[in-house]
Amino acid sequence: MLNKYRAVSEQSCVGCQLTFIYVFICNLGVRWARQLRRGAAKALGPAAASRRHGNPGRPRAWLAAEVPPAPFSRRWQEGVGRRGPRVGGDARQSAPRCGPQRWGGSRGGRRVRVRAARERASASPRPPQGRWVARGSQGPGPRGGGGGARAAAAGGGLGAPAMSQAERKGGAALEVKFVPDEAVLRHIADDAGIKVRKDKTPLTVNVKRFVKKLDTLSDDEAQEFLEEKDYVAALGICAQDLMENGSSVGGSEVYSFQTPKRSNKMAELASELAQTPGQSVASDHSECPEKITKTPQSSKHSSSNKVQQKSKKNDFMSTTPYRLRKRLAAPDAYLESESEYSASCSEEEDDEETQKEVITVLSSLKTPAKAKVASTPPSRKKVTKKKDKMSNLVEEYFEAHSTSKVLTSDRTLQKLRKRRLNQQTLHDLLEKSPLAYAAEIEELNQQYESLFSKWMLQLHLGFNIVLYGLGSKHDLLEKFRISMLQDTVHLVVNGYFPSITVRSILNSITEEVLDHIGTFRSPLDQLEFIIKRFKEDSSLELYVLIHNLDSQMLRGERSQQILAQLSSLPSVYLIASIDHINAPLMWDQAKQSLYNWLWYETTTFSPYVEETSYENSLLVQQSGSLALSSLTHVLRSLTLNARGIFRLLAQYQLENKDNPSYPGLSFQDFYQQCREAFLVNSDLTLRAQLTEFRDHKLIRTKRGADGVEYLLIPVDDSTLTDFLEKEDEDV
Amino acid sequence: MICSNNICVSLSFLADYFREGNSDAEDSELRFATCQSLWKHVKLEAEVSLEDLNKQLFDNLVSFLRRSHSEFQEKTTEWNCQMKSREIPTAALVLGVNVTDHDLTFRSLSEVLQNRVTPYVALLQAKDCPGIKNLMQKLLGQLMNCYVDVDSEEDDYVQTSQNRIRCSMTSLITWYESVTKKTDFETPSKKRTSSRHWQSPPVVVIFKDMESFTTKVLQDFIVISSQHIHELPLVLVFGIATSPMIIHGLLPHSVSSLLCIELFQSLSCKEHLSTIIDKVLLTTQFPLKLSEKVLQVLINIFLYHDFSVQNFIKGFQLCIVEHFYTQPLSVLCCHQEEVKKRINSLSHNQCENIRRLPSFRRYVENQPSEKQIALLTTDGFLKETVQQLLDDLNVYHENYFPVLRCLHVFTSSLPKYPLGKQIRELHCACLENRVWETEEYESFLQLFYAPLFFFFLKTLLELKESRRSKKLTKFEMLRFEVVDYIDSVVRNYLVPADHKTLHEIVYFNTASVLREHLNAAPRVALHTALNNPYCYLKSQALRSDGGSISNKAPDICIVYKLHLECGRLINLVDWLEVRKDASSASSCSHARFIRAVSELELLGFIKPSKQKTDHVARLTWGGC
């Protein structure tokens, strides 16, 4: 009786292992476990299979991570000088094509761009002088001259009218604003008795004090903005002081990776390491000097940042030569490594153009900030430097995404003649390979296990717990479950399971925990029912363990909202794990306060065995056995003619498998072929047949650009080949 | 009975958890009980003070609601005339950006309204109302439920109606009529119960988050209900987080002209925070205090992350729990009356704990040698001393807060606020180190000296003293005296707490714990683990210098490091080749590479790309 926990055999389905949601209601004396089987179930079969295996294209919820930071996109939308940059962009595009006269090309580009810039300087109604005014009030110094010079740089350093104009504007605005600190002080205190403020040099003022001085002058809103530095300092100091394992990494280190850019680095390293196996992989390229001497271009690259900054001072155009340099590096790399290099062709031409536009607009907007003047007061230097670093980061981003042409080697896995592993052999191989640093990992785990009772305490005090950090937390949570939740009602949700939904979670709560039979119109209704039941009966308690709360299926806004509301119930205790780097973006303030998280770092370094078993890795050969069996099953139940029709389509698709832009077989052609094969006698019959296929998700229809309907079988080629072979055998 | 039993049971097993995870299990039950009661009091105090803050706002709202439909009460034709324009009385309630606190405000608002104005209050949230149909459904459901609360005997009627009635405005009106008519009939008998409401109380509909409602839903609802305003005294309350202009942004003129909007502004969340700090932290009422760093972390989270007073209180709760959980001596962190009893019952282990406290060790070192020996060997003597020291600490706090407030009054009237504008800043400055040694304090004294001059000059002129020159020198003297006095008071009473002996007992000072659990940085942790596994796996093989990574590192670290070298797209073949050469080429290295790559995909660093065959795209950027 007291043997509460009964292991449930985790059954493995044909290709992939499925784990199930299971609920144990042990304190009621009923020992049972119910498995919700998914994947292989009934008619869902092929659909689920196709989702799992067929398309590597997953929901693009996380694309947000790639979107440029807000202020820049806003600036872009302003469309300042849109006409100009496009001209510049064209010129730049033409430059590398010019081949031998590429420098001439670039000069041409520069000319065009300067013109564009000048146009902008005179035409655009509002150059960013507002910013200068705001900055001007921050400290002493000949601000007027600085502003003017900066404006001149924005105008390409050539346009005299633009310069004087800007100077006038900058000067006028600044006169009004600036009040030195001393004047204020002198105004208040009588300097007769006591000496006022010993040091006035802003250099010696530490950040905190600097901030304080400023914010006393400004209003509340300004205070918040300025105190930010204070905040950063405070957090930074604490982090250095108190983080034991030295994980104090600044944001810039995390969000940018300060490795020099070298697109052919990987191949270089490959060939290099082939000669000297066993050498440690160094990220710092300077460790192998002979490489640098061989390729002067790459050494130029490593110092390119400096060069870039220097040239930026007076040269507005510096991005173009830099870009060129990068292009120039390509042929050398080509000679060096045996692989051929080519740029991949872009899919979206329009995108390319707009992206170019973005980068040029940006660089033109950025330059005023960057072009420094020698007379900048020392206190401001720090700020400007920071700005520089920031804008470099931004430019790096746009540089990387400006063109859809990417320089990587053309080698493919097929040429490697290395057979792709299938899921099973992969699993076996990994099983055999010993886990590195098992002892240390064990030590880490023990450290975390000592927290279990604290977690229980905090769960009961109204907090919910979220675990983050590198490594699978599956085993840790499982241990927690076994050691702490033996006698309780608990629900384990394997979030990484590809077809888990919030609905299934709610269903298992209503059906298994609350013993409710019946359906609900919407998840919201269901949630309301659950909340009501939990509020009515205070003796009800439920522990919810969610592995990978940030998985594909659960990361949606609505799912998170429902889970958050569920977790906010006082007698529902949620403990979850997250892995994705952008997982915290799932939660806005409202959701976070509903979740009421306490964060725990549990870096385990354990391999993500369960979690990645459903991933569609490019390197893993998709066995497709599930798709294949469902295909044959469905087709066996059809008439001979129908099978013939499908066969025709499959063969046609296989004939075109090398054509990457194969749209599918158009309905008219298909009808023609079917008629010729005496399979149908009217297009109505064919349509009826296709509807049946579509219902079984055997085919997909797509409307082309010309409005013609195209038919496709959404199964990968190898599976289709297997299928046809099998069919042939049957016949 | 059952209920209270349950609570007892749950409390006792919580105390078990409290004990289990602890190396210092001393007095854990007592500690847990103290912790719980302290938290309960803090919570209550916070709620009460927040309610007080909202009182003014609610009063204004209530009088507005009373006014809005007073004509309807009289049931005169005047009402009809006036409502020809079909304007719905609307209160725009600007609450500020701290959305997380709004829930509590609305809850207490609806309570207030139900007590003082009308039983018919409905709270609507945008996420429940994707369409007008859902909105009506929610509205009717809530209104009829509150009707149930008034008359429980009509339960069955409501049950049926709620399910069957078509959710429309007409059904709402018939419901309203039936309710009010009934009270009309029963007025003599029910007079007492419903006396606080009028005969036909208004129906208040609160839109909690007005900005997130779909415009269409809002418009439809307003237009429809304006048609029925004659029959149904409806009042709308819009909860607004941004600015009242949003109403005109969301609603076209034709719709907003149907509303008769009055604006109500709540106090800003910063004022709420100040009140909470004032009531909970700057008082001797609660034994637990926060150290400067901890307070700074909490305030920073408030100012830079959410503006949420609730989260601040939650942070304070965590402080309480952590303090009582980790500090075995926190058993002495209780009210003055209890301390004595608890000191007497301290075990020998606890006495040893006291002797280990750094502040106590400092204290012992400054004592004469015979007393040192007595303190370190005799538990009885130690207990006496501790009693005395804790009394001292208490006296210190009793003086500290009034002096702090005084000083704040002085500083806050000075230009440029040399010691901070808010009292919390001054408090932090005093806790951090000796405030009189800071430069800000010096400038404060100078500045303070200056206004004193003006102050005295003013009184002087008022007195119309003729012998000015002589008096002025006296003034000088007086000025110096006043400044000196204030200075001495500050030096006496605003000593930083960590200079006090036994401060560890009542001050919670592990700010790192707080930040780790409330304001975690998962991405930083991932980066550290991938970049420098030695931080976690203390193996000599992993020790590395600079940017390089040893080839013995876990697979995923090496693969991660390699991927940093690449541009936007990564060729899997190259990646694989490098990886294979980096580690010893074995049969399963290929498999391990595959695993590492798919782990990186799971972590969100890469994703499969269709742009080129056998390529993956990098999702993080910079240095590419």
XYZ file of N, CA and C in Angstrom, chain A residues 601-694:
282
model
N 19.665 28.743 -10.505
C 20.574 28.283 -11.542
C 20.993 26.863 -11.236
N 20.689 25.985 -12.165
C 21.117 24.600 -12.004
C 21.832 24.182 -13.279
N 23.078 24.539 -13.358
C 23.884 24.134 -14.506
C 24.371 22.723 -14.256
N 23.881 21.789 -15.054
C 24.219 20.400 -14.760
C 25.204 19.795 -15.753
N 25.330 20.386 -16.933
C 26.188 19.829 -17.977
C 25.746 18.436 -18.426
N 24.597 17.996 -18.001
C 24.142 16.692 -18.477
C 23.651 16.836 -19.908
N 23.871 15.815 -20.714
C 23.396 15.909 -22.095
C 21.870 15.934 -22.151
N 21.377 16.675 -23.118
C 19.928 16.752 -23.290
C 19.470 15.525 -24.077
N 19.389 14.415 -23.431
C 19.070 13.194 -24.167
C 17.616 13.187 -24.591
N 16.747 13.339 -23.614
C 15.319 13.297 -23.917
C 14.916 14.470 -24.793
N 15.413 15.625 -24.416
C 14.945 16.846 -25.040
C 15.286 16.913 -26.513
N 16.472 16.396 -26.883
C 16.867 16.520 -28.279
C 16.449 15.312 -29.098
N 15.840 14.337 -28.470
C 15.506 13.159 -29.257
C 14.417 13.463 -30.263
N 13.752 14.599 -30.069
C 12.722 14.956 -31.046
C 13.180 16.022 -32.024
N 14.370 16.509 -31.815
C 14.839 17.564 -32.703
C 15.091 16.989 -34.086
N 14.842 17.834 -35.074
C 15.136 17.422 -36.433
C 16.538 17.834 -36.771
N 17.495 17.090 -36.319
C 18.845 17.521 -36.625
C 19.137 17.266 -38.084
N 19.895 18.172 -38.646
C 20.243 18.029 -40.055
C 21.138 16.830 -40.278
N 21.869 16.490 -39.245
C 22.856 15.446 -39.420
C 22.281 14.054 -39.220
N 21.100 14.040 -38.656
C 20.524 12.736 -38.392
C 19.653 12.346 -39.582
N 19.877 11.160 -40.034
C 19.066 10.710 -41.150
C 17.669 10.432 -40.624
N 16.718 11.014 -41.278
C 15.360 10.774 -40.841
C 14.946 9.399 -41.336
N 14.643 8.566 -40.432
C 14.315 7.210 -40.834
C 13.028 7.204 -41.632
N 12.124 8.046 -41.276
C 10.895 8.149 -42.039
C 10.063 6.896 -41.983
N 10.398 6.003 -41.105
C 9.675 4.739 -41.105
C 8.221 4.930 -40.722
N 7.994 5.890 -39.846
C 6.628 6.133 -39.427
C 5.805 6.662 -40.598
N 6.399 7.639 -41.287
C 5.697 8.216 -42.426
C 5.437 7.142 -43.475
N 6.433 6.302 -43.674
C 6.314 5.269 -44.691
C 5.183 4.305 -44.357
N 5.162 3.883 -43.116
C 4.145 2.895 -42.768
C 2.753 3.498 -42.853
N 2.651 4.766 -42.467
C 1.320 5.352 -42.554
C 0.902 5.535 -44.005
N 1.872 5.872 -44.847
C 1.583 5.997 -46.281
C 1.028 4.688 -46.828
N 1.751 3.631 -46.577
C 1.327 2.347 -47.142
C -0.008 1.915 -46.569
N -0.179 2.204 -45.283
C -1.440 1.806 -44.656
C -2.628 2.484 -45.295
N -2.487 3.778 -45.446
C -3.613 4.528 -46.016
C -3.871 4.079 -47.446
N -2.794 3.926 -48.195
C -2.967 3.619 -49.605
C -3.544 2.218 -49.832
N -3.237 1.338 -48.911
C -3.770 -0.015 -49.074
C -5.272 -0.030 -49.025
N -5.829 0.918 -48.306
C -7.276 0.931 -48.188
C -7.947 1.593 -49.383
N -7.156 2.078 -50.307
C -7.750 2.774 -51.451
C -7.879 1.835 -52.652
N -8.612 2.322 -53.623
C -8.793 1.518 -54.837
C -7.499 1.493 -55.640
N -7.470 0.578 -56.581
C -6.277 0.427 -57.391
C -5.998 1.696 -58.189
N -7.088 2.286 -58.706
C -6.920 3.510 -59.471
C -6.343 4.633 -58.640
N -6.874 4.730 -57.431
C -6.405 5.805 -56.554
C -4.917 5.627 -56.280
N -4.519 4.376 -56.085
C -3.103 4.134 -55.818
C -2.273 4.503 -57.039
N -2.846 4.218 -58.191
C -2.128 4.584 -59.411
C -1.949 6.083 -59.519
N -2.999 6.800 -59.154
C -2.921 8.258 -59.229
C -1.823 8.779 -58.315
N -1.801 8.248 -57.129
C -0.804 8.691 -56.162
C 0.603 8.356 -56.652
N 0.695 7.191 -57.232
C 1.976 6.724 -57.745
C 2.509 7.656 -58.822
N 1.613 8.066 -59.686
C 2.002 8.995 -60.743
C 2.611 10.266 -60.143
N 1.910 10.772 -59.176
C 2.356 12.020 -58.546
C 3.715 11.824 -57.878
N 3.842 10.678 -57.208
C 5.095 10.402 -56.497
C 6.255 10.298 -57.475
N 5.994 9.606 -58.585
C 7.072 9.443 -59.566
C 7.493 10.786 -60.143
N 6.481 11.593 -60.433
C 6.793 12.898 -60.998
C 7.623 13.727 -60.025
N 7.247 13.605 -58.782
C 7.969 14.389 -57.772
C 9.411 13.910 -57.648
N 9.591 12.599 -57.743
C 10.948 12.065 -57.623
C 11.800 12.454 -58.822
N 11.156 12.515 -60.004
C 11.909 12.924 -61.191
C 12.449 14.341 -61.023
N 11.700 15.131 -60.290
C 12.090 16.531 -60.132
C 12.819 16.804 -58.828
N 13.316 15.755 -58.222
C 13.833 15.978 -56.863
C 15.097 16.838 -56.852
N 15.776 16.904 -58.008
C 16.992 17.716 -58.028
C 16.716 19.186 -58.310
N 15.485 19.457 -58.669
C 15.138 20.838 -58.961
C 14.687 21.532 -57.673
N 15.496 22.449 -57.170
C 15.148 23.047 -55.867
C 13.905 23.936 -55.929
N 13.618 24.451 -57.138
C 12.461 25.346 -57.205
C 11.237 24.628 -57.787
N 11.222 23.325 -57.634
C 10.093 22.546 -58.141
C 8.833 22.945 -57.391
N 7.848 23.465 -58.089
C 6.663 23.962 -57.385
C 5.658 22.870 -57.067
N 5.756 21.743 -57.775
C 4.731 20.722 -57.656
C 4.147 20.455 -59.042
N 3.237 19.533 -59.088
C 2.636 19.194 -60.373
C 1.323 19.958 -60.499
N 1.181 20.670 -61.607
C -0.044 21.459 -61.736
C -1.223 20.524 -62.014
N -2.368 20.983 -61.601
C -3.538 20.112 -61.690
C -3.809 19.698 -63.129
N -3.699 20.626 -64.050
C -4.013 20.321 -65.449
C -3.087 19.238 -65.999
N -1.799 19.407 -65.731
C -0.841 18.405 -66.204
C -1.143 17.040 -65.599
N -1.458 17.110 -64.357
C -1.733 15.869 -63.637
C -2.945 15.173 -64.246
N -3.944 15.965 -64.523
C -5.149 15.403 -65.111
C -4.822 14.760 -66.451
N -3.999 15.467 -67.220
C -3.589 14.942 -68.519
C -2.915 13.583 -68.359
N -1.984 13.537 -67.449
C -1.241 12.287 -67.245
C -2.153 11.156 -66.788
N -3.062 11.510 -65.897
C -3.953 10.481 -65.381
C -4.857 9.941 -66.491
N -5.287 10.827 -67.341
C -6.129 10.396 -68.455
C -5.362 9.459 -69.357
N -4.113 9.853 -69.619
C -3.295 9.028 -70.508
C -3.091 7.644 -69.922
N -3.022 7.578 -68.603
C -2.807 6.279 -67.961
C -4.127 5.561 -67.703
N -5.210 6.091 -68.234
C -6.552 5.511 -68.062
C -6.950 5.382 -66.601
N -6.551 6.349 -65.804
C -6.882 6.255 -64.388
C -8.162 7.011 -64.052
N -8.404 8.108 -64.745
C -9.651 8.841 -64.522
C -10.274 9.167 -65.864
N -11.571 9.459 -65.814
C -12.209 9.814 -67.069
C -12.705 11.254 -67.090
N -12.744 11.898 -65.933
C -13.122 13.314 -65.942
C -12.363 14.016 -64.820
N -12.271 15.318 -64.961
C -11.493 15.994 -63.909
C -12.247 15.996 -62.592
N -13.558 15.777 -62.640
C -14.334 15.668 -61.398
C -13.877 14.470 -60.578
N -13.692 13.355 -61.262
C -13.237 12.149 -60.564
C -11.892 12.392 -59.908
N -11.036 13.045 -60.688
C -9.708 13.312 -60.145
C -9.805 14.212 -58.921
N -10.654 15.218 -59.035
C -10.788 16.151 -57.897
C -11.292 15.425 -56.648
N -12.276 14.541 -56.866
C -12.807 13.786 -55.728
C -11.689 12.977 -55.081
N -10.877 12.383 -55.953
C -9.778 11.563 -55.451
C -8.778 12.410 -54.659
N -8.490 13.568 -55.218
C -7.512 14.446 -54.558
C -8.026 14.914 -53.204
N -9.353 15.137 -53.146
C -9.917 15.538 -51.856
C -9.675 14.461 -50.812
N -9.829 13.230 -51.261
C -9.599 12.138 -50.320
C -8.140 12.109 -49.850
N -7.248 12.282 -50.811
C -5.822 12.338 -50.448
C -5.570 13.440 -49.445
N -6.180 14.579 -49.752
C -5.928 15.743 -48.913
C -6.449 15.479 -47.491
